[in-house]
mmCIF file of C-alpha atoms in Angstrom:
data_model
loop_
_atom_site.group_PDB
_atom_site.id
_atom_site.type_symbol
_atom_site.label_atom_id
_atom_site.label_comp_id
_atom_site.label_asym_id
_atom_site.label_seq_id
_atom_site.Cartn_x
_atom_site.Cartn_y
_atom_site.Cartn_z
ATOM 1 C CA UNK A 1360 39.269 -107.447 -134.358
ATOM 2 C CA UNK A 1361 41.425 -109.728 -136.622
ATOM 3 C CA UNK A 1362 41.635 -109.104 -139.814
ATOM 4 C CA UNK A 1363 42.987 -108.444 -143.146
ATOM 5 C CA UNK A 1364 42.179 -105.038 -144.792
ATOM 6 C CA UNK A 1365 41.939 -104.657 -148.827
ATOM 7 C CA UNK A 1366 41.612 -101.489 -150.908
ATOM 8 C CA UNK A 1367 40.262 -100.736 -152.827
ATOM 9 C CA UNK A 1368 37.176 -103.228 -152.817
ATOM 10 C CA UNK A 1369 36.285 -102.466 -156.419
ATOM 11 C CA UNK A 1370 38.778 -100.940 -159.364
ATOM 12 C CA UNK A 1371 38.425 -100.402 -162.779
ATOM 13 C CA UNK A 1372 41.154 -98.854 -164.637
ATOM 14 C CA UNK A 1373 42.699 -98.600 -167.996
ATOM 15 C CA UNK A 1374 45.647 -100.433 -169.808
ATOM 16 C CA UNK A 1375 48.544 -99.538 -168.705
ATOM 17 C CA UNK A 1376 47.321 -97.167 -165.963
ATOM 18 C CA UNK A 1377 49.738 -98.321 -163.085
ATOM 19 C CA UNK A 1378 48.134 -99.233 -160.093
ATOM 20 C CA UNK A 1379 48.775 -100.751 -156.223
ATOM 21 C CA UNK A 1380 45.749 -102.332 -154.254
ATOM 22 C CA UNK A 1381 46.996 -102.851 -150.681
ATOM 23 C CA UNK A 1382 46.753 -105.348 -148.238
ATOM 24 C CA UNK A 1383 47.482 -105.143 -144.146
ATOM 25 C CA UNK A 1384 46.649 -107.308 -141.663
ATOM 26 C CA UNK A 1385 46.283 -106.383 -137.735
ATOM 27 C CA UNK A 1386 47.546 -110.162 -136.009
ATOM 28 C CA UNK A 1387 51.246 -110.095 -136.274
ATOM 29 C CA UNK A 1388 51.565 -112.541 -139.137
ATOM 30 C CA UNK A 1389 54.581 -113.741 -141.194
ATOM 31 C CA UNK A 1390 52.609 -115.731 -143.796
ATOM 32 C CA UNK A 1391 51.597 -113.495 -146.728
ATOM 33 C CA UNK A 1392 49.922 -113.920 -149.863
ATOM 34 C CA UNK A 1393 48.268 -112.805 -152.857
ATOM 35 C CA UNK A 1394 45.328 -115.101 -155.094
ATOM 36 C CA UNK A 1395 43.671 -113.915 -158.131
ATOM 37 C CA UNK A 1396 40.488 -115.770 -158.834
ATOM 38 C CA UNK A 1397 38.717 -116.847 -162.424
ATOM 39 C CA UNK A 1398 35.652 -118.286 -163.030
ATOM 40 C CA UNK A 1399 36.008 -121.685 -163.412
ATOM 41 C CA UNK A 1400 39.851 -121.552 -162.555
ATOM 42 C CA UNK A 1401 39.964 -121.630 -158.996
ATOM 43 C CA UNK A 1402 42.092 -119.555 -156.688
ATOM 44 C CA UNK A 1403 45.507 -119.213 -157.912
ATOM 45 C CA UNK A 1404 48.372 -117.757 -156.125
ATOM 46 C CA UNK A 1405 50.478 -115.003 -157.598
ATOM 47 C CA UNK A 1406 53.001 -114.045 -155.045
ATOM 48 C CA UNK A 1407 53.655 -114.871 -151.126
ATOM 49 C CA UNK A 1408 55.892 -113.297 -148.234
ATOM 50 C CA UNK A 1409 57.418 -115.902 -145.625
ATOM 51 C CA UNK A 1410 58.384 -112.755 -143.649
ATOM 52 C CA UNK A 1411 59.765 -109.004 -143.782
ATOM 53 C CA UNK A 1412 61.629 -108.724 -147.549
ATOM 54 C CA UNK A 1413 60.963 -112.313 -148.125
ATOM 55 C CA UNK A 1414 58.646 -112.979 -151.438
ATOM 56 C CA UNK A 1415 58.810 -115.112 -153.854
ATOM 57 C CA UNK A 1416 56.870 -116.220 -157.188
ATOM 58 C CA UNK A 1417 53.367 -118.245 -156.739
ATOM 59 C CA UNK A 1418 51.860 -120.082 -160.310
ATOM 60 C CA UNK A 1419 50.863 -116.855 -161.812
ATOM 61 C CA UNK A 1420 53.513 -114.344 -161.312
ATOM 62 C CA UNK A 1421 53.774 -112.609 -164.692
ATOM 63 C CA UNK A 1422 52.438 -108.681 -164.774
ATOM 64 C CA UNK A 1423 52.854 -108.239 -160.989
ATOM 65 C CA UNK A 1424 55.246 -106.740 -158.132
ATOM 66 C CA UNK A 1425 54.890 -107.173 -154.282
ATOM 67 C CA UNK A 1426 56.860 -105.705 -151.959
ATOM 68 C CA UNK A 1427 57.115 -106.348 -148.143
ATOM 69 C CA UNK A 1428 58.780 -104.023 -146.386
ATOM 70 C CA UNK A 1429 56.999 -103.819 -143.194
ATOM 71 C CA UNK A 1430 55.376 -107.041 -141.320
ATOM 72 C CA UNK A 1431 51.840 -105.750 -141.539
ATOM 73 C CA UNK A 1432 51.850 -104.642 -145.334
ATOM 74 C CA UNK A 1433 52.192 -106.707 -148.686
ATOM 75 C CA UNK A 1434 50.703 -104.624 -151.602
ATOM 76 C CA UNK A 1435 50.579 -105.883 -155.080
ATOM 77 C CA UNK A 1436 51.354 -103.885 -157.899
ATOM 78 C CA UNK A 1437 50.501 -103.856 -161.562
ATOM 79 C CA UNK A 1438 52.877 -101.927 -163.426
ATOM 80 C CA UNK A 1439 51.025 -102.064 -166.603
ATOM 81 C CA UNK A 1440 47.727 -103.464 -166.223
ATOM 82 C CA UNK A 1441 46.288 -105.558 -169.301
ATOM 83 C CA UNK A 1442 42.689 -106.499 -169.909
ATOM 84 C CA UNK A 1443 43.586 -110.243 -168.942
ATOM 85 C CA UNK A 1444 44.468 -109.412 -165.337
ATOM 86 C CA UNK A 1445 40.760 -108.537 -164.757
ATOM 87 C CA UNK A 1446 39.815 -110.434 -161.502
ATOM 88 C CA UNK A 1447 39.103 -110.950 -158.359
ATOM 89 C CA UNK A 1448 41.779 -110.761 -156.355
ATOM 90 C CA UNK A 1449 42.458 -111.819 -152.350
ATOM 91 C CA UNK A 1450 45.128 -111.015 -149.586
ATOM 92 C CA UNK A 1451 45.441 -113.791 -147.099
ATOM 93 C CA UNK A 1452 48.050 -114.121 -144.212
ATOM 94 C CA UNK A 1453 48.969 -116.428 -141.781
ATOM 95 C CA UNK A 1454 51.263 -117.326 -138.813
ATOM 96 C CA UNK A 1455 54.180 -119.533 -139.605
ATOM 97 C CA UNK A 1456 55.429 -119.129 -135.788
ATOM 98 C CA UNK A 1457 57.399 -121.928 -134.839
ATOM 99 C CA UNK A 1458 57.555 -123.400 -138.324
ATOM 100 C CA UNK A 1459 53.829 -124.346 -138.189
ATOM 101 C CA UNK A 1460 51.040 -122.950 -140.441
ATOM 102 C CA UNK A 1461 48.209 -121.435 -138.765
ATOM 103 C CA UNK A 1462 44.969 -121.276 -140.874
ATOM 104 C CA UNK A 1463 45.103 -118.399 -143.575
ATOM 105 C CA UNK A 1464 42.742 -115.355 -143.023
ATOM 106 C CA UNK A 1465 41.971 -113.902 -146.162
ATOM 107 C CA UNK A 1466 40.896 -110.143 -147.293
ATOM 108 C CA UNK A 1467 37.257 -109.581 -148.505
ATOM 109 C CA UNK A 1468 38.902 -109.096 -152.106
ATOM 110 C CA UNK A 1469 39.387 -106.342 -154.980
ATOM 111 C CA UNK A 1470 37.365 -106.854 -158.098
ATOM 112 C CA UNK A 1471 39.681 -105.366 -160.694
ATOM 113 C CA UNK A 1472 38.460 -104.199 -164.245
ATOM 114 C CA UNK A 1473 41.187 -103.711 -166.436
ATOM 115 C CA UNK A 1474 39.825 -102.005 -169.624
ATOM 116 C CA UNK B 1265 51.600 -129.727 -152.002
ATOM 117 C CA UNK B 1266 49.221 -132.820 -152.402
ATOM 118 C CA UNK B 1267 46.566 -132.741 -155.352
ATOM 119 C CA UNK B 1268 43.101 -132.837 -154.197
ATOM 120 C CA UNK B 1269 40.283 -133.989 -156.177
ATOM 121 C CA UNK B 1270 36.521 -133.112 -155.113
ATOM 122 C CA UNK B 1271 33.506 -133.233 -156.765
ATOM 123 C CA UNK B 1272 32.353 -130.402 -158.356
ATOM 124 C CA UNK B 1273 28.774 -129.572 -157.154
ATOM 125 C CA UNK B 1274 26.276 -131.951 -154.454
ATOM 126 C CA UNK B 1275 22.925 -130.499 -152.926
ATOM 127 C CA UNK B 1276 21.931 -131.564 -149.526
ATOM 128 C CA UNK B 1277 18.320 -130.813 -147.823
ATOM 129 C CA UNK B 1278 17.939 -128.211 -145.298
ATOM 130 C CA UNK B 1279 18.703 -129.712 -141.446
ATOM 131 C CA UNK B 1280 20.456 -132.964 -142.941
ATOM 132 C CA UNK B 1281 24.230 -133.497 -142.564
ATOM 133 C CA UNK B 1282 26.104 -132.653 -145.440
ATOM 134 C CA UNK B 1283 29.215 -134.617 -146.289
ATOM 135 C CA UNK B 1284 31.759 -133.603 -148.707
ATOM 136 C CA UNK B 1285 34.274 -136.216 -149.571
ATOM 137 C CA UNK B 1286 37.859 -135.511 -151.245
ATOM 138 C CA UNK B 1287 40.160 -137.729 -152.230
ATOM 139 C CA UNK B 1288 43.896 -136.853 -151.205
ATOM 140 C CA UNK B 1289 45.705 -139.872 -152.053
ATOM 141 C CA UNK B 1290 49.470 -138.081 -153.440
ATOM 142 C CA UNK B 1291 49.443 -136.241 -149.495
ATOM 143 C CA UNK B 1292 52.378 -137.072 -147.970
ATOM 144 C CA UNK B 1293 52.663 -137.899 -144.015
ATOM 145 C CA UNK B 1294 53.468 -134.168 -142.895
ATOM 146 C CA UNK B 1295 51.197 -132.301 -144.822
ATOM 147 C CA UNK B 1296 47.837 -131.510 -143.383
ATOM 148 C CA UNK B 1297 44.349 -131.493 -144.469
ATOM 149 C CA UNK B 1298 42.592 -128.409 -144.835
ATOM 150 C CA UNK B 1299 38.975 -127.292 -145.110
ATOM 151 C CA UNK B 1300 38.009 -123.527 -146.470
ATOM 152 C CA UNK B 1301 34.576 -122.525 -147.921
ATOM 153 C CA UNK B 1302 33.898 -119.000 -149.885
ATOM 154 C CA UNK B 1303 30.404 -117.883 -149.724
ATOM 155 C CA UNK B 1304 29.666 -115.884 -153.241
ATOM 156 C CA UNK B 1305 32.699 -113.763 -153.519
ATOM 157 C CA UNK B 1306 33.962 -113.052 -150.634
ATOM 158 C CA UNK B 1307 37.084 -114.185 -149.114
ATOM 159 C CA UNK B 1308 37.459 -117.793 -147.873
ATOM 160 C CA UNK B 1309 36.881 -119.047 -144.481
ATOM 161 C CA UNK B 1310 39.145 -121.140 -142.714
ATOM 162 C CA UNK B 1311 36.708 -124.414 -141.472
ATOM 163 C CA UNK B 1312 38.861 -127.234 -139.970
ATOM 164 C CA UNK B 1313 42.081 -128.658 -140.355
ATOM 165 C CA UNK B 1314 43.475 -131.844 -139.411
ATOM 166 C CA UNK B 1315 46.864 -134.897 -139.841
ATOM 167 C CA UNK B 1316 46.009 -137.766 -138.892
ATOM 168 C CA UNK B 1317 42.744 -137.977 -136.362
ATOM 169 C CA UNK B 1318 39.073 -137.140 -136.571
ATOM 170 C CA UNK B 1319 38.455 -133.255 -135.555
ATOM 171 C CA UNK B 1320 35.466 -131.542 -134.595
ATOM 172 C CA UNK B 1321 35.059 -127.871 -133.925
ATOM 173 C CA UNK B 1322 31.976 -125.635 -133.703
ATOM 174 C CA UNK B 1323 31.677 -125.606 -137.643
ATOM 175 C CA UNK B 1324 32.262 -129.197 -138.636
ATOM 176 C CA UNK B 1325 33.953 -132.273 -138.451
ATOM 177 C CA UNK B 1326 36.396 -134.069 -140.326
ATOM 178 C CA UNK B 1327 36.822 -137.405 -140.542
ATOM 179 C CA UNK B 1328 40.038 -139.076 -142.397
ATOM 180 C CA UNK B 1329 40.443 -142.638 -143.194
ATOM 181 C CA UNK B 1330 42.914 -144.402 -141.692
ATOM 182 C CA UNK B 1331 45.590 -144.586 -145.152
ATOM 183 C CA UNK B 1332 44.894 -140.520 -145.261
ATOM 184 C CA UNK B 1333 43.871 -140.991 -148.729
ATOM 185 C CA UNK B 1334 40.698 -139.458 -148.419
ATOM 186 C CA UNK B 1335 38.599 -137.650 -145.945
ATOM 187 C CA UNK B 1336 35.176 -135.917 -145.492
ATOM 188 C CA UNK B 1337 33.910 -133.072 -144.335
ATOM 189 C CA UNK B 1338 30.585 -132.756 -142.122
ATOM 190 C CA UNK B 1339 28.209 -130.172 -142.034
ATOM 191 C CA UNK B 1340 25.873 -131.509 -139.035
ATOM 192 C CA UNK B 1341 22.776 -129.553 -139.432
ATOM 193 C CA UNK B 1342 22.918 -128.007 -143.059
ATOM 194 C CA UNK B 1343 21.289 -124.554 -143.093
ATOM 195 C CA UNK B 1344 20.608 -121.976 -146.051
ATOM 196 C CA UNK B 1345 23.967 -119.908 -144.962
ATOM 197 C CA UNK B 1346 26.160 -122.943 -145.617
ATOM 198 C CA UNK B 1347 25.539 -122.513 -149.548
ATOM 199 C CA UNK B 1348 29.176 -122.136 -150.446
ATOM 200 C CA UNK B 1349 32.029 -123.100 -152.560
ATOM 201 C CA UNK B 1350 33.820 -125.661 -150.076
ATOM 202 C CA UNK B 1351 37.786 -126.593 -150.942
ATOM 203 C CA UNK B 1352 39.697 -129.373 -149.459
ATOM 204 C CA UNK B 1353 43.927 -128.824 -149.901
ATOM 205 C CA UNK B 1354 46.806 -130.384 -148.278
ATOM 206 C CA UNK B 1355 50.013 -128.590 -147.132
ATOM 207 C CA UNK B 1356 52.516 -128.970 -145.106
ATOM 208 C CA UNK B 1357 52.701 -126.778 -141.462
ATOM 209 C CA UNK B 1358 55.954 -124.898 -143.083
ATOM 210 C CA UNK B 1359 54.502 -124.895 -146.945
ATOM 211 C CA UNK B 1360 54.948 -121.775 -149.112
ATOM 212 C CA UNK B 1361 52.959 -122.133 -152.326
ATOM 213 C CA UNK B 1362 49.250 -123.077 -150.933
ATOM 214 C CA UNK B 1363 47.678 -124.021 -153.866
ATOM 215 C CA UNK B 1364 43.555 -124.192 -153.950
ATOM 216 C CA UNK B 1365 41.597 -126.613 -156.483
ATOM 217 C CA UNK B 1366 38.647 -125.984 -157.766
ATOM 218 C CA UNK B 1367 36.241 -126.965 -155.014
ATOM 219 C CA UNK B 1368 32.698 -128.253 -154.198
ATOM 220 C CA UNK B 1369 29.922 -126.042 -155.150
ATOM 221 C CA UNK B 1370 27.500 -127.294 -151.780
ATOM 222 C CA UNK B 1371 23.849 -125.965 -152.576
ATOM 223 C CA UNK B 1372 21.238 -126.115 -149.559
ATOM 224 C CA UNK B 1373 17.727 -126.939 -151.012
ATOM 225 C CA UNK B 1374 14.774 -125.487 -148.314
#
């Protein structure tokens, strides 16, 4: 089955306590990306991954490290977590084959609790 | 990417079409229309995309007016399970950054 895998589904943690919730997705995709979500703020995107040791910076970069050294992985790490990146976050990836977007299949998210 | 502005909540009655409009009119000719819709909290779902022509798929339809400054999404037969947060954004088919509004909150009265 397609899909794109997050873990943990919930975290809480404490400030500072550095931490990595994973993402990996099962189709082959190039597209990858990371969202955190806020109520009443939308989806925003922190970070993306055109391809293997691609990423660059989405609107919300600041506090967070991705890495994508295989195709299938793109975790996002907090090296210092701070009460104000409590969220919901999402994984979603996407085929870029052929310079075209496919539609984005997201993760079913990580509620982080950063007290 | 092109701004998007929907409104922020509409009801429709159980079994009647429901149609979302958003307004699009900063897209430019390349970049695509997209429909998503997150139920509670859990990730979005991809519902129909579309350029330049009217699509319809086993989820919805989506019309788009002619200048591309707008379209509308159609729910046929509205049930309980399409209670969701439903976002509109336009991208192009090589775009990076794919930036989400805020969305239509679409509530389902029995």
């Amino acid at each position: 089955e397609a899909q794109v895998t997050q873990n943990p589904r919930y975290l809480i943690t404490v400030t500072g306590k550095k931490l990595t919730v994973t993402c990996s997705q099962n189709m082959n995709h190039e597209y990858m990306s990371w969202y955190r979500q806020d109520p009443g703020l939308g989806l925003r995107q922190i970070y993306y991954s055109m391809n293997v040791e691609v990423t660059d910076k989405g609107d919300v970069p600041e506090g967070y490290k991705v890495s994508r050294k295989e195709k299938r992985n793109f975790p996002l790490i907090l090296e210092s977590p701070s009460p104000n990146q409590t969220s919901l976050y999402f994984c979603a990836s996407s085929s870029i084959a052929m310079g075209t977007h496919e539609k984005l299949f997201f993760g079913s998210g990580t509620q982080l609790s950063v007290l | 990417d092109a701004k998007t502005t929907q409104p922020p909540s509409m009801d429709c009655a159980e079994g009647r079409a429901a149609n979302l409009p958003c307004n699009h009119s900063t897209i430019s000719g390349n970049e695509y229309v997209y429909w998503y819709r997150q139920i509670h909290s859990q990730g979005p779902q991809y519902i129909i995309h579309g350029l330049k022509n009217n699509e319809t798929n086993e989820m919805a339809s989506l019309i788009i007016t002619e200048d591309r400054k707008s379209s509308t999404l159609i729910l046929p037969h509205a049930t309980l399970r399409d209670t969701a947060v439903y976002y509109c954004i336009g991208y192009y088919s090589s775009a990076s950054k794919i930036i989400f509004g805020s969305g239509t909150r679409l509530s389902i009265r029995p």
